[in-house]
PDB file of C-alpha atoms in Angstrom:
ATOM      1  CA  MET N 133      18.539  22.215  52.809  1.00 45.00           C
ATOM      2  CA  THR N 134      17.350  25.482  54.294  1.00 46.00           C
ATOM      3  CA  TRP N 135      20.602  27.207  55.235  1.00 48.00           C
ATOM      4  CA  SER N 136      18.776  30.306  56.491  1.00 46.00           C
ATOM      5  CA  LEU N 137      17.571  28.253  59.477  1.00 48.00           C
ATOM      6  CA  ILE N 138      21.065  27.044  60.312  1.00 52.00           C
ATOM      7  CA  LEU N 139      22.843  30.349  59.726  1.00 52.00           C
ATOM      8  CA  PRO N 140      20.261  33.032  60.524  1.00 49.00           C
ATOM      9  CA  GLY N 141      22.463  36.095  60.139  1.00 47.00           C
ATOM     10  CA  TRP N 142      23.891  34.997  56.828  1.00 47.00           C
ATOM     11  CA  PHE N 143      20.639  35.561  54.975  1.00 47.00           C
ATOM     12  CA  ASN N 144      19.347  38.602  56.868  1.00 44.00           C
ATOM     13  CA  ARG N 145      21.976  41.215  56.058  1.00 46.00           C
ATOM     14  CA  THR N 146      21.542  44.921  55.995  1.00 44.00           C
ATOM     15  CA  SER N 147      24.172  47.456  55.119  1.00 49.00           C
ATOM     16  CA  CYS N 148      23.406  50.370  57.387  1.00 85.00           C
ATOM     17  CA  ALA N 149      25.098  49.121  60.589  1.00 88.00           C
ATOM     18  CA  ASP N 150      28.157  51.204  59.735  1.00 88.00           C
ATOM     19  CA  GLU N 151      26.008  54.304  59.339  1.00 89.00           C
ATOM     20  CA  LEU N 152      24.163  53.597  62.583  1.00 89.00           C
ATOM     21  CA  MET N 153      27.448  53.211  64.435  1.00 90.00           C
ATOM     22  CA  GLN N 154      28.712  56.497  63.036  1.00 89.00           C
ATOM     23  CA  GLN N 155      25.483  58.172  64.149  1.00 88.00           C
ATOM     24  CA  PHE N 156      25.811  56.628  67.606  1.00 90.00           C
ATOM     25  CA  GLN N 157      29.476  57.552  67.768  1.00 86.00           C
ATOM     26  CA  GLN N 158      28.739  61.196  66.971  1.00 88.00           C
ATOM     27  CA  SER N 159      25.495  61.689  68.876  1.00 89.00           C
ATOM     28  CA  GLY N 160      25.580  59.138  71.667  1.00 87.00           C
ATOM     29  CA  GLU N 161      21.842  58.648  71.184  1.00 88.00           C
ATOM     30  CA  LEU N 162      20.761  55.307  72.552  1.00 90.00           C
ATOM     31  CA  GLN N 163      18.197  54.935  69.776  1.00 91.00           C
ATOM     32  CA  SER N 164      21.052  54.337  67.313  1.00 88.00           C
ATOM     33  CA  LEU N 165      22.559  51.747  69.653  1.00 90.00           C
ATOM     34  CA  GLU N 166      19.176  50.029  69.992  1.00 93.00           C
ATOM     35  CA  ARG N 167      18.899  49.814  66.215  1.00 93.00           C
ATOM     36  CA  LEU N 168      22.430  48.390  66.033  1.00 92.00           C
ATOM     37  CA  ILE N 169      21.470  45.747  68.576  1.00 93.00           C
ATOM     38  CA  GLN N 170      18.333  44.909  66.577  1.00 94.00           C
ATOM     39  CA  GLN N 171      20.355  44.672  63.395  1.00 93.00           C
ATOM     40  CA  CYS N 172      23.454  42.798  64.602  1.00 94.00           C
ATOM     41  CA  GLY N 173      22.464  41.288  67.950  1.00 94.00           C
ATOM     42  CA  ASP N 174      21.165  37.977  66.635  1.00 94.00           C
ATOM     43  CA  ASP N 175      24.213  37.464  64.408  1.00 94.00           C
ATOM     44  CA  LEU N 176      26.511  38.164  67.332  1.00 94.00           C
ATOM     45  CA  TYR N 177      24.617  35.844  69.674  1.00 95.00           C
ATOM     46  CA  HIS N 178      24.489  32.989  67.151  1.00 93.00           C
ATOM     47  CA  PHE N 179      28.213  33.317  66.458  1.00 92.00           C
ATOM     48  CA  LEU N 180      28.925  33.070  70.175  1.00 93.00           C
ATOM     49  CA  LEU N 181      26.379  30.283  70.668  1.00 90.00           C
ATOM     50  CA  ARG N 182      28.209  28.097  68.190  1.00 89.00           C
ATOM     51  CA  GLN N 183      31.332  28.347  70.315  1.00 87.00           C
ATOM     52  CA  ALA N 184      29.936  28.396  73.847  1.00 87.00           C
ATOM     53  CA  ASP N 185      26.856  27.374  75.799  1.00 89.00           C
ATOM     54  CA  ALA N 186      23.717  29.522  75.716  1.00 92.00           C
ATOM     55  CA  GLN N 187      24.373  31.259  79.035  1.00 93.00           C
ATOM     56  CA  LEU N 188      27.942  32.190  78.169  1.00 92.00           C
ATOM     57  CA  ALA N 189      26.894  33.361  74.701  1.00 93.00           C
ATOM     58  CA  ALA N 190      24.249  35.619  76.228  1.00 94.00           C
ATOM     59  CA  ASP N 191      26.680  36.982  78.823  1.00 94.00           C
ATOM     60  CA  ILE N 192      29.410  37.715  76.291  1.00 95.00           C
ATOM     61  CA  SER N 193      26.872  39.276  73.937  1.00 95.00           C
ATOM     62  CA  GLN N 194      25.748  41.670  76.677  1.00 95.00           C
ATOM     63  CA  GLN N 195      29.353  42.464  77.547  1.00 94.00           C
ATOM     64  CA  CYS N 196      30.015  43.330  73.905  1.00 95.00           C
ATOM     65  CA  TRP N 197      27.139  45.780  73.726  1.00 95.00           C
ATOM     66  CA  LEU N 198      28.308  47.407  76.952  1.00 93.00           C
ATOM     67  CA  LYS N 199      31.779  47.759  75.439  1.00 94.00           C
ATOM     68  CA  VAL N 200      30.271  49.316  72.326  1.00 93.00           C
ATOM     69  CA  LEU N 201      28.438  51.771  74.556  1.00 92.00           C
ATOM     70  CA  GLU N 202      31.498  52.570  76.646  1.00 91.00           C
ATOM     71  CA  ASN N 203      34.027  52.650  73.797  1.00 89.00           C
ATOM     72  CA  ARG N 204      32.012  54.146  70.955  1.00 89.00           C
ATOM     73  CA  HIS N 205      34.711  56.758  70.359  1.00 89.00           C
ATOM     74  CA  SER N 206      37.341  54.106  69.664  1.00 88.00           C
ATOM     75  CA  TYR N 207      35.460  52.747  66.620  1.00 87.00           C
ATOM     76  CA  ARG N 208      37.226  53.583  63.358  1.00 85.00           C
ATOM     77  CA  ALA N 209      35.242  53.526  60.138  1.00 80.00           C
ATOM     78  CA  GLN N 210      38.126  51.916  58.216  1.00 80.00           C
ATOM     79  CA  SER N 211      36.518  48.563  58.931  1.00 81.00           C
ATOM     80  CA  ARG N 212      32.903  47.511  59.063  1.00 89.00           C
ATOM     81  CA  PHE N 213      31.109  47.917  62.374  1.00 92.00           C
ATOM     82  CA  LYS N 214      30.326  44.218  62.431  1.00 92.00           C
ATOM     83  CA  THR N 215      34.036  43.421  62.118  1.00 92.00           C
ATOM     84  CA  TRP N 216      34.775  45.631  65.122  1.00 92.00           C
ATOM     85  CA  LEU N 217      31.878  44.099  67.083  1.00 94.00           C
ATOM     86  CA  PHE N 218      32.934  40.518  66.351  1.00 93.00           C
ATOM     87  CA  THR N 219      36.527  41.355  67.299  1.00 92.00           C
ATOM     88  CA  ILE N 220      35.269  42.553  70.677  1.00 94.00           C
ATOM     89  CA  ALA N 221      33.132  39.406  70.986  1.00 94.00           C
ATOM     90  CA  ARG N 222      35.933  37.031  70.061  1.00 92.00           C
ATOM     91  CA  ASN N 223      38.342  38.637  72.502  1.00 91.00           C
ATOM     92  CA  ALA N 224      35.771  38.587  75.307  1.00 93.00           C
ATOM     93  CA  LEU N 225      34.933  34.948  74.586  1.00 90.00           C
ATOM     94  CA  LEU N 226      38.599  33.924  74.520  1.00 88.00           C
ATOM     95  CA  ASP N 227      39.222  35.754  77.780  1.00 88.00           C
ATOM     96  CA  GLU N 228      36.307  33.984  79.426  1.00 88.00           C
ATOM     97  CA  LEU N 229      37.200  30.554  78.044  1.00 82.00           C
ATOM     98  CA  ARG N 230      40.785  31.001  79.190  1.00 82.00           C
ATOM     99  CA  ARG N 231      39.508  32.074  82.557  1.00 84.00           C
ATOM    100  CA  GLN N 232      37.429  28.927  82.694  1.00 80.00           C
ATOM    101  CA  GLN N 233      40.376  26.929  81.280  1.00 72.00           C
ATOM    102  CA  ARG N 234      38.276  25.355  78.591  1.00 52.00           C
ATOM    103  CA  TRP N 235      39.343  26.866  75.237  1.00 45.00           C
ATOM    104  CA  GLN N 236      40.466  23.564  73.748  1.00 44.00           C
ATOM    105  CA  GLY N 237      37.392  21.684  74.923  1.00 43.00           C
ATOM    106  CA  SER N 238      34.739  24.313  74.462  1.00 39.00           C
ATOM    107  CA  GLN N 239      31.357  23.053  73.446  1.00 41.00           C
ATOM    108  CA  TRP N 240      28.293  24.824  72.214  1.00 39.00           C
ATOM    109  CA  GLN N 241      24.634  24.184  71.922  1.00 35.00           C
ATOM    110  CA  ASP N 242      22.513  24.924  68.922  1.00 37.00           C
ATOM    111  CA  SER N 243      18.908  25.949  69.028  1.00 35.00           C
ATOM    112  CA  PHE N 244      16.788  25.090  66.097  1.00 36.00           C
ATOM    113  CA  ALA N 245      14.047  27.440  64.978  1.00 38.00           C
ATOM    114  CA  ALA N 246      10.731  25.887  64.093  1.00 39.00           C
ATOM    115  CA  ASP N 247       9.181  26.778  60.773  1.00 39.00           C
ATOM    116  CA  ASP N 248       5.813  26.237  59.167  1.00 44.00           C
ATOM    117  CA  ALA N 249       6.883  23.102  57.277  1.00 46.00           C
ATOM    118  CA  SER N 250       5.289  19.737  57.862  1.00 49.00           C
ATOM    119  CA  VAL N 251       6.459  17.591  60.755  1.00 51.00           C
ATOM    120  CA  THR N 252       8.384  15.348  58.351  1.00 55.00           C
ATOM    121  CA  GLU N 253      10.193  18.308  56.813  1.00 60.00           C
ATOM    122  CA  GLN N 254      10.941  19.678  60.272  1.00 51.00           C
ATOM    123  CA  LEU N 255      12.430  16.372  61.372  1.00 54.00           C
ATOM    124  CA  ALA N 256      14.518  16.061  58.200  1.00 60.00           C
ATOM    125  CA  GLY N 257      15.721  19.628  58.622  1.00 59.00           C
ATOM    126  CA  MET N 258      16.549  19.003  62.265  1.00 60.00           C
ATOM    127  CA  GLN N 259      18.543  15.917  61.382  1.00 67.00           C
ATOM    128  CA  GLN N 260      20.520  17.875  58.784  1.00 72.00           C
ATOM    129  CA  LYS N 261      21.128  20.688  61.284  1.00 72.00           C
ATOM    130  CA  GLN N 262      22.235  18.188  63.893  1.00 75.00           C
ATOM    131  CA  ARG N 263      24.661  16.615  61.414  1.00 80.00           C
ATOM    132  CA  LEU N 264      26.077  20.033  60.561  1.00 79.00           C
ATOM    133  CA  ALA N 265      26.212  21.039  64.235  1.00 79.00           C
ATOM    134  CA  ALA N 266      28.020  17.808  65.101  1.00 83.00           C
ATOM    135  CA  ALA N 267      30.422  18.279  62.193  1.00 85.00           C
ATOM    136  CA  LEU N 268      31.165  21.856  63.257  1.00 86.00           C
ATOM    137  CA  VAL N 269      31.784  20.756  66.849  1.00 86.00           C
ATOM    138  CA  ALA N 270      34.187  18.094  65.600  1.00 89.00           C
ATOM    139  CA  LEU N 271      36.353  20.709  63.888  1.00 91.00           C
ATOM    140  CA  PRO N 272      39.345  22.112  65.721  1.00 92.00           C
ATOM    141  CA  PRO N 273      38.212  25.328  67.444  1.00 92.00           C
ATOM    142  CA  LEU N 274      40.249  27.682  65.246  1.00 93.00           C
ATOM    143  CA  GLN N 275      38.948  26.102  62.024  1.00 93.00           C
ATOM    144  CA  ARG N 276      35.384  26.204  63.361  1.00 92.00           C
ATOM    145  CA  GLU N 277      35.797  29.859  64.272  1.00 92.00           C
ATOM    146  CA  ALA N 278      37.105  30.779  60.800  1.00 93.00           C
ATOM    147  CA  ILE N 279      34.245  28.947  59.078  1.00 93.00           C
ATOM    148  CA  LEU N 280      31.615  30.518  61.330  1.00 91.00           C
ATOM    149  CA  LEU N 281      33.027  33.979  60.652  1.00 92.00           C
ATOM    150  CA  GLN N 282      33.045  33.329  56.916  1.00 91.00           C
ATOM    151  CA  LEU N 283      29.439  32.162  57.121  1.00 88.00           C
ATOM    152  CA  GLU N 284      28.656  35.469  58.831  1.00 89.00           C
ATOM    153  CA  ASP N 285      29.855  37.068  55.570  1.00 87.00           C
ATOM    154  CA  PHE N 286      33.183  38.386  56.793  1.00 92.00           C
ATOM    155  CA  SER N 287      35.876  38.677  54.151  1.00 93.00           C
ATOM    156  CA  LEU N 288      39.211  36.926  54.511  1.00 93.00           C
ATOM    157  CA  GLU N 289      40.834  40.206  55.578  1.00 94.00           C
ATOM    158  CA  GLU N 290      38.084  40.871  58.128  1.00 94.00           C
ATOM    159  CA  ILE N 291      38.443  37.394  59.606  1.00 94.00           C
ATOM    160  CA  ALA N 292      42.190  37.948  59.817  1.00 94.00           C
ATOM    161  CA  HIS N 293      41.553  41.257  61.587  1.00 93.00           C
ATOM    162  CA  ILE N 294      39.033  39.745  64.019  1.00 93.00           C
ATOM    163  CA  THR N 295      41.319  36.833  64.893  1.00 93.00           C
ATOM    164  CA  ALA N 296      44.569  38.833  64.768  1.00 93.00           C
ATOM    165  CA  GLU N 297      46.044  36.318  62.344  1.00 94.00           C
ATOM    166  CA  LEU N 298      47.589  36.583  58.886  1.00 96.00           C
ATOM    167  CA  PRO N 299      45.240  36.156  55.892  1.00 95.00           C
ATOM    168  CA  GLU N 300      47.258  33.124  54.755  1.00 96.00           C
ATOM    169  CA  THR N 301      46.659  31.471  58.126  1.00 95.00           C
ATOM    170  CA  ILE N 302      42.931  32.083  57.763  1.00 95.00           C
ATOM    171  CA  LYS N 303      42.970  30.680  54.210  1.00 96.00           C
ATOM    172  CA  SER N 304      44.540  27.492  55.539  1.00 95.00           C
ATOM    173  CA  ARG N 305      42.058  27.207  58.393  1.00 95.00           C
ATOM    174  CA  LEU N 306      39.165  27.696  56.000  1.00 95.00           C
ATOM    175  CA  ARG N 307      40.514  25.193  53.471  1.00 95.00           C
ATOM    176  CA  TYR N 308      41.229  22.496  56.053  1.00 95.00           C
ATOM    177  CA  GLY N 309      37.991  23.236  57.882  1.00 93.00           C
ATOM    178  CA  ARG N 310      35.895  22.884  54.716  1.00 93.00           C
ATOM    179  CA  GLU N 311      37.696  19.673  53.774  1.00 93.00           C
ATOM    180  CA  ARG N 312      37.079  18.229  57.223  1.00 92.00           C
ATOM    181  CA  LEU N 313      33.423  19.339  57.169  1.00 90.00           C
ATOM    182  CA  ALA N 314      32.978  17.604  53.823  1.00 89.00           C
ATOM    183  CA  GLN N 315      34.448  14.413  55.265  1.00 90.00           C
ATOM    184  CA  LEU N 316      32.310  14.589  58.378  1.00 88.00           C
ATOM    185  CA  MET N 317      29.148  15.350  56.424  1.00 84.00           C
ATOM    186  CA  GLY N 318      29.940  12.706  53.814  1.00 81.00           C
ATOM    187  CA  ASP N 319      29.559  15.336  51.094  1.00 64.00           C
ATOM    188  CA  ASP N 320      32.129  16.589  48.603  1.00 48.00           C
ATOM    189  CA  ASN N 321      30.182  19.796  47.941  1.00 50.00           C
ATOM    190  CA  VAL N 322      30.650  21.540  51.311  1.00 47.00           C
TER     191      VAL N 322
END
């Protein structure tokens, strides 16, 4: 399976987002912010898209970048920039879902990128993505969130920070989430 198509940000990492944020924080130059958006924007959008519809994901993503712009001085380099960004995103998403009174029943849509593979390979890949997407949707929202954050390469401590939960709580969510995914996918290797 081509995981890079399912989890685009997971395989396209770069390590200079923290440096770019520090530059933006000190200088206020929009060029640094633009580079941050180029570097982290897709990851942020895809994280939100897996928990909300496309319109809401786009709206929350824009709100996050505005908050980064407005609150650049509140960023502290003790944590990664992406951790701070995803914390802002999660809080904004929760606020909006609560406002819409749909946290427990939130649904998301997944868009599948086309590649240069044959039509047969594309269809097989799409079916696998759809199975994974359906399995992720079937997870309880908090387990799904923890797994999606881990797939975005956040550490246990970073996920705990983003979600404002204890690391042990996150460990449990990840363990139960992976077990449930394995059941739903019919695979013991998830």
